[in-house]
mmCIF file of N, CA and C in Angstrom:
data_model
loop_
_atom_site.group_PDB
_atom_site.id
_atom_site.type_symbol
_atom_site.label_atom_id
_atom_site.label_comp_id
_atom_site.label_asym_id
_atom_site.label_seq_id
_atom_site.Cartn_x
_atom_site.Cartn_y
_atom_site.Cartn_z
ATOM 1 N N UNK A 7 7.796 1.850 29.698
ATOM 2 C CA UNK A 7 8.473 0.973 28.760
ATOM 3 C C UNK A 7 7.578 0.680 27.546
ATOM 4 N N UNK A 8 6.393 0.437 27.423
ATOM 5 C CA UNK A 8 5.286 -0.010 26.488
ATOM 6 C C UNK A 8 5.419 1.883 25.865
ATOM 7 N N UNK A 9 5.069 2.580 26.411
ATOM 8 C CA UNK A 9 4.914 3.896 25.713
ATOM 9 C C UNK A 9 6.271 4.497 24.791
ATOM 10 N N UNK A 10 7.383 3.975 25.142
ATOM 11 C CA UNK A 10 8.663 4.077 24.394
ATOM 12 C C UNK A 10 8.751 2.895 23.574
ATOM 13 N N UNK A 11 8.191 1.844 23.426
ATOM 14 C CA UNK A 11 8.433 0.256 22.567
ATOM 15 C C UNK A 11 7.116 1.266 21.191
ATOM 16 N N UNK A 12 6.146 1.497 21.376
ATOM 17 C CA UNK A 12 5.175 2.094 20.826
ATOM 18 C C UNK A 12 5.815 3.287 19.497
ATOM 19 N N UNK A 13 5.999 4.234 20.825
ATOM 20 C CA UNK A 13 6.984 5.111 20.096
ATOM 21 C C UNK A 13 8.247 5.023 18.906
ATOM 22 N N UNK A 14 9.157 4.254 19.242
ATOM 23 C CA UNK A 14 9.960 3.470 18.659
ATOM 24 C C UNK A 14 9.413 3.092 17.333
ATOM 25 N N UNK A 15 8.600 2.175 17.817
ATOM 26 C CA UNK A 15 7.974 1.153 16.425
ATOM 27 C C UNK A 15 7.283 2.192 15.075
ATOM 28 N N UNK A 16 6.609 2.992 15.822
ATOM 29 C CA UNK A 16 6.020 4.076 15.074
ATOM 30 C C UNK A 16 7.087 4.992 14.280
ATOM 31 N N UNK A 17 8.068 5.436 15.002
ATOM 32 C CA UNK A 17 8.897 6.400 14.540
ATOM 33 C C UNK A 17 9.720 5.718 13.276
ATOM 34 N N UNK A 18 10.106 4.126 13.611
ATOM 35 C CA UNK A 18 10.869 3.382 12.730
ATOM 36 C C UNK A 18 10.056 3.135 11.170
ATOM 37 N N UNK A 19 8.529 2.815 11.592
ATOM 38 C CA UNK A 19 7.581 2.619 10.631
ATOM 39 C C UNK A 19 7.305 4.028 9.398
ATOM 40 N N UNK A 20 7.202 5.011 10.708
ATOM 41 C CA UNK A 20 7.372 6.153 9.222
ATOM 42 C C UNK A 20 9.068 6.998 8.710
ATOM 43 N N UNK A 21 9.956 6.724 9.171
ATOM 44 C CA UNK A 21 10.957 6.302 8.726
ATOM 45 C C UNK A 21 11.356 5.451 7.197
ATOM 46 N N UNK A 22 10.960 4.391 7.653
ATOM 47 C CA UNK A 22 10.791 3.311 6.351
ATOM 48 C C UNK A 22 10.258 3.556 5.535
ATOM 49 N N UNK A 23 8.651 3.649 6.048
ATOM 50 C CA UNK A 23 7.805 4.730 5.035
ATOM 51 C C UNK A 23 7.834 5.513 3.907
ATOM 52 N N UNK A 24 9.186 6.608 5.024
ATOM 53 C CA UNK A 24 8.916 7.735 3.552
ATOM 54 C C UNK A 24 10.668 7.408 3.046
ATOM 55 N N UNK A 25 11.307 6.663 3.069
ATOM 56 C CA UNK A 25 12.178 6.229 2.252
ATOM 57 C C UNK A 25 11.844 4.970 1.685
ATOM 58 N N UNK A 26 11.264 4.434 1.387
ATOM 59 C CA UNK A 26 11.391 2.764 0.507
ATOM 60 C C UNK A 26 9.817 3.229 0.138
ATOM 61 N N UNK A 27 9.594 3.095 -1.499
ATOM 62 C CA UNK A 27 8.464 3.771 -2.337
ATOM 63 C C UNK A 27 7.725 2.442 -1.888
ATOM 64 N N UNK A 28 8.351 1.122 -1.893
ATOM 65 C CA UNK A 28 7.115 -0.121 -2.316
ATOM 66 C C UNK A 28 7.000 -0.940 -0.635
ATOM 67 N N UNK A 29 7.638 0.162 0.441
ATOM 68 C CA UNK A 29 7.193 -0.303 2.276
ATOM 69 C C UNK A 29 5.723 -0.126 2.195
ATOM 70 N N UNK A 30 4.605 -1.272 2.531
ATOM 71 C CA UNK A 30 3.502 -0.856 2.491
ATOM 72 C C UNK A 30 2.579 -0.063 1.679
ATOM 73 N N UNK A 31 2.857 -0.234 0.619
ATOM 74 C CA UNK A 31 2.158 0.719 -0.477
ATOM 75 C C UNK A 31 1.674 -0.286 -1.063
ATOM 76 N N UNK A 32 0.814 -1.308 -1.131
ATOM 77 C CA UNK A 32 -0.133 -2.058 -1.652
ATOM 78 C C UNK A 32 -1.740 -1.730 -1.509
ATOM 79 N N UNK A 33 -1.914 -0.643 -1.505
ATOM 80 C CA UNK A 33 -3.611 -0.439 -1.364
ATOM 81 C C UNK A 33 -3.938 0.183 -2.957
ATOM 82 N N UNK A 34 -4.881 -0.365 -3.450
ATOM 83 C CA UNK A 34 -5.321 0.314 -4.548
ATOM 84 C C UNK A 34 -6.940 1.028 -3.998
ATOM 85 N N UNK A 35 -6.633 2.201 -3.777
ATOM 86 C CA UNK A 35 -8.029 3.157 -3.370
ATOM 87 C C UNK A 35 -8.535 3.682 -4.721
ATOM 88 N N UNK A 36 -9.829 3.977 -4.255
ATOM 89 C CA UNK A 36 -10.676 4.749 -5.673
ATOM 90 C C UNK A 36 -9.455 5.753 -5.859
ATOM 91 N N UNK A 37 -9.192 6.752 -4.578
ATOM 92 C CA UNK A 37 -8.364 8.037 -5.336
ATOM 93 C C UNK A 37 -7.457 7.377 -6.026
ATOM 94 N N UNK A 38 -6.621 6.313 -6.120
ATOM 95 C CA UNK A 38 -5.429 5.830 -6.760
ATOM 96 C C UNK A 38 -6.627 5.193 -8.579
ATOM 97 N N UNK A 39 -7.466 4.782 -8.476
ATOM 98 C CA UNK A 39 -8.188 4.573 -9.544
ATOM 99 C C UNK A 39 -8.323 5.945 -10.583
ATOM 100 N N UNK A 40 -8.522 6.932 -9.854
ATOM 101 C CA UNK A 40 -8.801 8.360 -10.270
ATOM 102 C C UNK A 40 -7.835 8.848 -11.145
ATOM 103 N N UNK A 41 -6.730 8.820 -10.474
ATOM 104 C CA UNK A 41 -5.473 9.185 -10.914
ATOM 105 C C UNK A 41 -4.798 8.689 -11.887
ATOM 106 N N UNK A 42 -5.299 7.364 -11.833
ATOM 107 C CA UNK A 42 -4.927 6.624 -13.103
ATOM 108 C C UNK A 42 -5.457 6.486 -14.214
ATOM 109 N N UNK A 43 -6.651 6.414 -14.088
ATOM 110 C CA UNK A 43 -8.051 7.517 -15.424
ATOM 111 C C UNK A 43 -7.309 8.670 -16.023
ATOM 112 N N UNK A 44 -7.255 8.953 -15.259
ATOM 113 C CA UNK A 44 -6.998 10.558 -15.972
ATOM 114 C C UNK A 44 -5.347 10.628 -16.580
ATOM 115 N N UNK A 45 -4.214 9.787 -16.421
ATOM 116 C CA UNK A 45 -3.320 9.414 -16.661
ATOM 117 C C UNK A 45 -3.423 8.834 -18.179
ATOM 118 N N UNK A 46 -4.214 7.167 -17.952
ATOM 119 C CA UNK A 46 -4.604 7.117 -18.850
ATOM 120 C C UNK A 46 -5.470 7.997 -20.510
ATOM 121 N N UNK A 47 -5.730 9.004 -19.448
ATOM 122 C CA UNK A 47 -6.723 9.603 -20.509
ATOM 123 C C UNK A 47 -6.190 10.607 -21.305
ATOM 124 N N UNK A 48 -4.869 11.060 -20.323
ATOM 125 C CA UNK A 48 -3.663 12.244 -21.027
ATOM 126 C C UNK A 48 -2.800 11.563 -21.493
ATOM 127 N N UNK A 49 -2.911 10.336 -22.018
ATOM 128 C CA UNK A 49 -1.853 9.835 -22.944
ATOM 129 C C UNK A 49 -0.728 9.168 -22.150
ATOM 130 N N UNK A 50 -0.457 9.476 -20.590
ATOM 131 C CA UNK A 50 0.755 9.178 -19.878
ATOM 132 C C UNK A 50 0.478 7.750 -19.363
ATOM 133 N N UNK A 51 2.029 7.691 -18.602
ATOM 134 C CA UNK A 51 1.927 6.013 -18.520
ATOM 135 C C UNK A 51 1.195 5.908 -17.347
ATOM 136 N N UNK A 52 0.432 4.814 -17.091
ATOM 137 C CA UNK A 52 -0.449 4.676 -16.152
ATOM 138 C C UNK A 52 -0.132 2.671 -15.560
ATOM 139 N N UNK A 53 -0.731 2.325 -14.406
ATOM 140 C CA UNK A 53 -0.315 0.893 -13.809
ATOM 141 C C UNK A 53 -1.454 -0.049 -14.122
ATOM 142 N N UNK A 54 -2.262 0.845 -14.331
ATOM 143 C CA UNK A 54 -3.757 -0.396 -13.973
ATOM 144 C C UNK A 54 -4.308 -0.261 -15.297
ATOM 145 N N UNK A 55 -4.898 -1.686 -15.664
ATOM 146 C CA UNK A 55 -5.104 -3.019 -15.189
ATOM 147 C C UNK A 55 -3.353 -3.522 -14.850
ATOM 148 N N UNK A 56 -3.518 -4.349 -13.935
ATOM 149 C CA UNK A 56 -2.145 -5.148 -13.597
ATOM 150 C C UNK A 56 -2.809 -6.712 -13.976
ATOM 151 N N UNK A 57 -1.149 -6.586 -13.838
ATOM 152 C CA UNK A 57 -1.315 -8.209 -14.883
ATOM 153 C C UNK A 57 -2.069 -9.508 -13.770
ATOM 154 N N UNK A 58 -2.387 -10.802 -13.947
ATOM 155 C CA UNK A 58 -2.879 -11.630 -13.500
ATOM 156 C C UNK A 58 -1.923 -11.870 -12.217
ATOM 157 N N UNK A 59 -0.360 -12.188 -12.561
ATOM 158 C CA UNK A 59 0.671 -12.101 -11.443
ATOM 159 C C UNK A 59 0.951 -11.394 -10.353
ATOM 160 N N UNK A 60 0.730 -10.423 -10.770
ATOM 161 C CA UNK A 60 0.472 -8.845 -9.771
ATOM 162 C C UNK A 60 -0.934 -8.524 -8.668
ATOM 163 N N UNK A 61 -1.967 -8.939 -9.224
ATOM 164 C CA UNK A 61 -3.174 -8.715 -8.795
ATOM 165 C C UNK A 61 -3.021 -8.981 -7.369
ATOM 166 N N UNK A 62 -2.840 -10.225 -7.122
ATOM 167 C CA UNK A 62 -2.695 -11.411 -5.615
ATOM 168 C C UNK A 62 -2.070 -10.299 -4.317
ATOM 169 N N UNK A 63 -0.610 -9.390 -4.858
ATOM 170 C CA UNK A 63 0.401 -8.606 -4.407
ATOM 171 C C UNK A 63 -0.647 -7.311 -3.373
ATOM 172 N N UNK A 64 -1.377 -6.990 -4.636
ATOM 173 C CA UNK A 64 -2.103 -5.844 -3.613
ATOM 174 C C UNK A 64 -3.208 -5.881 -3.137
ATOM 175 N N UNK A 65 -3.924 -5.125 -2.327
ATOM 176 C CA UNK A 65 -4.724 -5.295 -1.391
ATOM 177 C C UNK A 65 -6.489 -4.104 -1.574
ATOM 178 N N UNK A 66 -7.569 -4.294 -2.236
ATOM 179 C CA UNK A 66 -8.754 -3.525 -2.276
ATOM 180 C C UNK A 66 -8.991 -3.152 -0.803
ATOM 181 N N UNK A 67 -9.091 -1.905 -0.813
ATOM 182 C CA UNK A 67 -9.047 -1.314 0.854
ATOM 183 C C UNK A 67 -11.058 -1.755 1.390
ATOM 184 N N UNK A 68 -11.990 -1.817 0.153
ATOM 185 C CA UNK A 68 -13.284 -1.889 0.548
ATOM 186 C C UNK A 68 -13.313 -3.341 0.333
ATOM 187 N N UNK A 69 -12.518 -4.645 0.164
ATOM 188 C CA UNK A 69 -12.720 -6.023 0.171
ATOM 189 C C UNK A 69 -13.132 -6.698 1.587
ATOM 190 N N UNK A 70 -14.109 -7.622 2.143
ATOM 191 C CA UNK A 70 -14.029 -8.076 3.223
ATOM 192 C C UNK A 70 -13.046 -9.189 3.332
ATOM 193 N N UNK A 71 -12.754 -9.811 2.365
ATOM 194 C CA UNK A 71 -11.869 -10.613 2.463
ATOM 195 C C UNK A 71 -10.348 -10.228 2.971
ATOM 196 N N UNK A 72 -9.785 -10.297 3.895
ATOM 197 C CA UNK A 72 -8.716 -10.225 4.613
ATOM 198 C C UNK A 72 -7.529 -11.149 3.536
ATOM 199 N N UNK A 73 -6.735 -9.491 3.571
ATOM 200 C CA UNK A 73 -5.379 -10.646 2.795
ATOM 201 C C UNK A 73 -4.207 -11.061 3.892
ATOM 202 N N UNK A 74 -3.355 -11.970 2.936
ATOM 203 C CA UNK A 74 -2.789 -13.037 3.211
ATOM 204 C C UNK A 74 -1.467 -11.564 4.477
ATOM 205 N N UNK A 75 -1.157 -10.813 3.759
ATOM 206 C CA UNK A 75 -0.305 -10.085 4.365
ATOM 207 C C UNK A 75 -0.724 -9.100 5.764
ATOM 208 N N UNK A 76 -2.110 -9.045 5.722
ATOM 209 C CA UNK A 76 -2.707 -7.792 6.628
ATOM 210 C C UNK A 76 -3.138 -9.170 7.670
ATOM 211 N N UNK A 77 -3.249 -10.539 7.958
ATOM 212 C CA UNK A 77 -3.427 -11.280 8.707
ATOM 213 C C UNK A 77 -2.309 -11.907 9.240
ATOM 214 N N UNK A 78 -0.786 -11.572 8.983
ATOM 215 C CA UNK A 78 0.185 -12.172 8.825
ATOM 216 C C UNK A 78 0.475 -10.482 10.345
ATOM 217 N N UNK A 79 -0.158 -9.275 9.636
ATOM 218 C CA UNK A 79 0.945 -8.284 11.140
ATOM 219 C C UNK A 79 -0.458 -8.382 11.718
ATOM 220 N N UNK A 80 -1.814 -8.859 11.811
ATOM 221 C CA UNK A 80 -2.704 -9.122 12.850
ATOM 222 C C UNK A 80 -2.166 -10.341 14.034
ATOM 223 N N UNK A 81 -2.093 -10.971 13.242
ATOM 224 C CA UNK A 81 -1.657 -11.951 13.811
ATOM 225 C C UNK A 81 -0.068 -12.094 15.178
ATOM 226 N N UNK A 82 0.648 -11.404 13.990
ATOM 227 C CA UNK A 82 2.289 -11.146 14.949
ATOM 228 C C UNK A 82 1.945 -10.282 16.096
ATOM 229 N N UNK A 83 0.913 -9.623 15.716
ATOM 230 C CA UNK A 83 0.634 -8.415 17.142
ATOM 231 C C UNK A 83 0.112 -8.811 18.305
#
């Protein structure tokens, strides 16, 4: 029963995943920094800097500080 509840949850999670662009997509990684350099640098539209409002929303993957959302599914688990 635990090995099918597991299963389930997982299968539903990347499901969601790869249909809804903004399910869990709050990490700003160097590669996502990279990409946006060079965006910036070819003239195209690029995201970063984000505004003061926005900042709070996503999450630095090398921060020790634990956000408000990644302690919220620690917690439920």
């Amino acid at each position: 029963l635990t090995f099918l509840t597991i299963f389930i949850a997982a299968f539903c999670y990347a499901r969601q995943y790869n249909r809804d662009i903004q399910f869990d997509n709050m990490y700003i990684t160097t590669h996502f920094r990279q990409i946006d350099a060079r965006r910036k640098k070819a003239g195209k539209s690029y995201l970063l800097p984000t505004r003061k409002a926005e900042r709070g929303e996503f999450i630095v993957p090398n921060s020790v500080s634990v956000h408000p959302v990644e302690l919220k599914v620690v917690t439920g688990g």
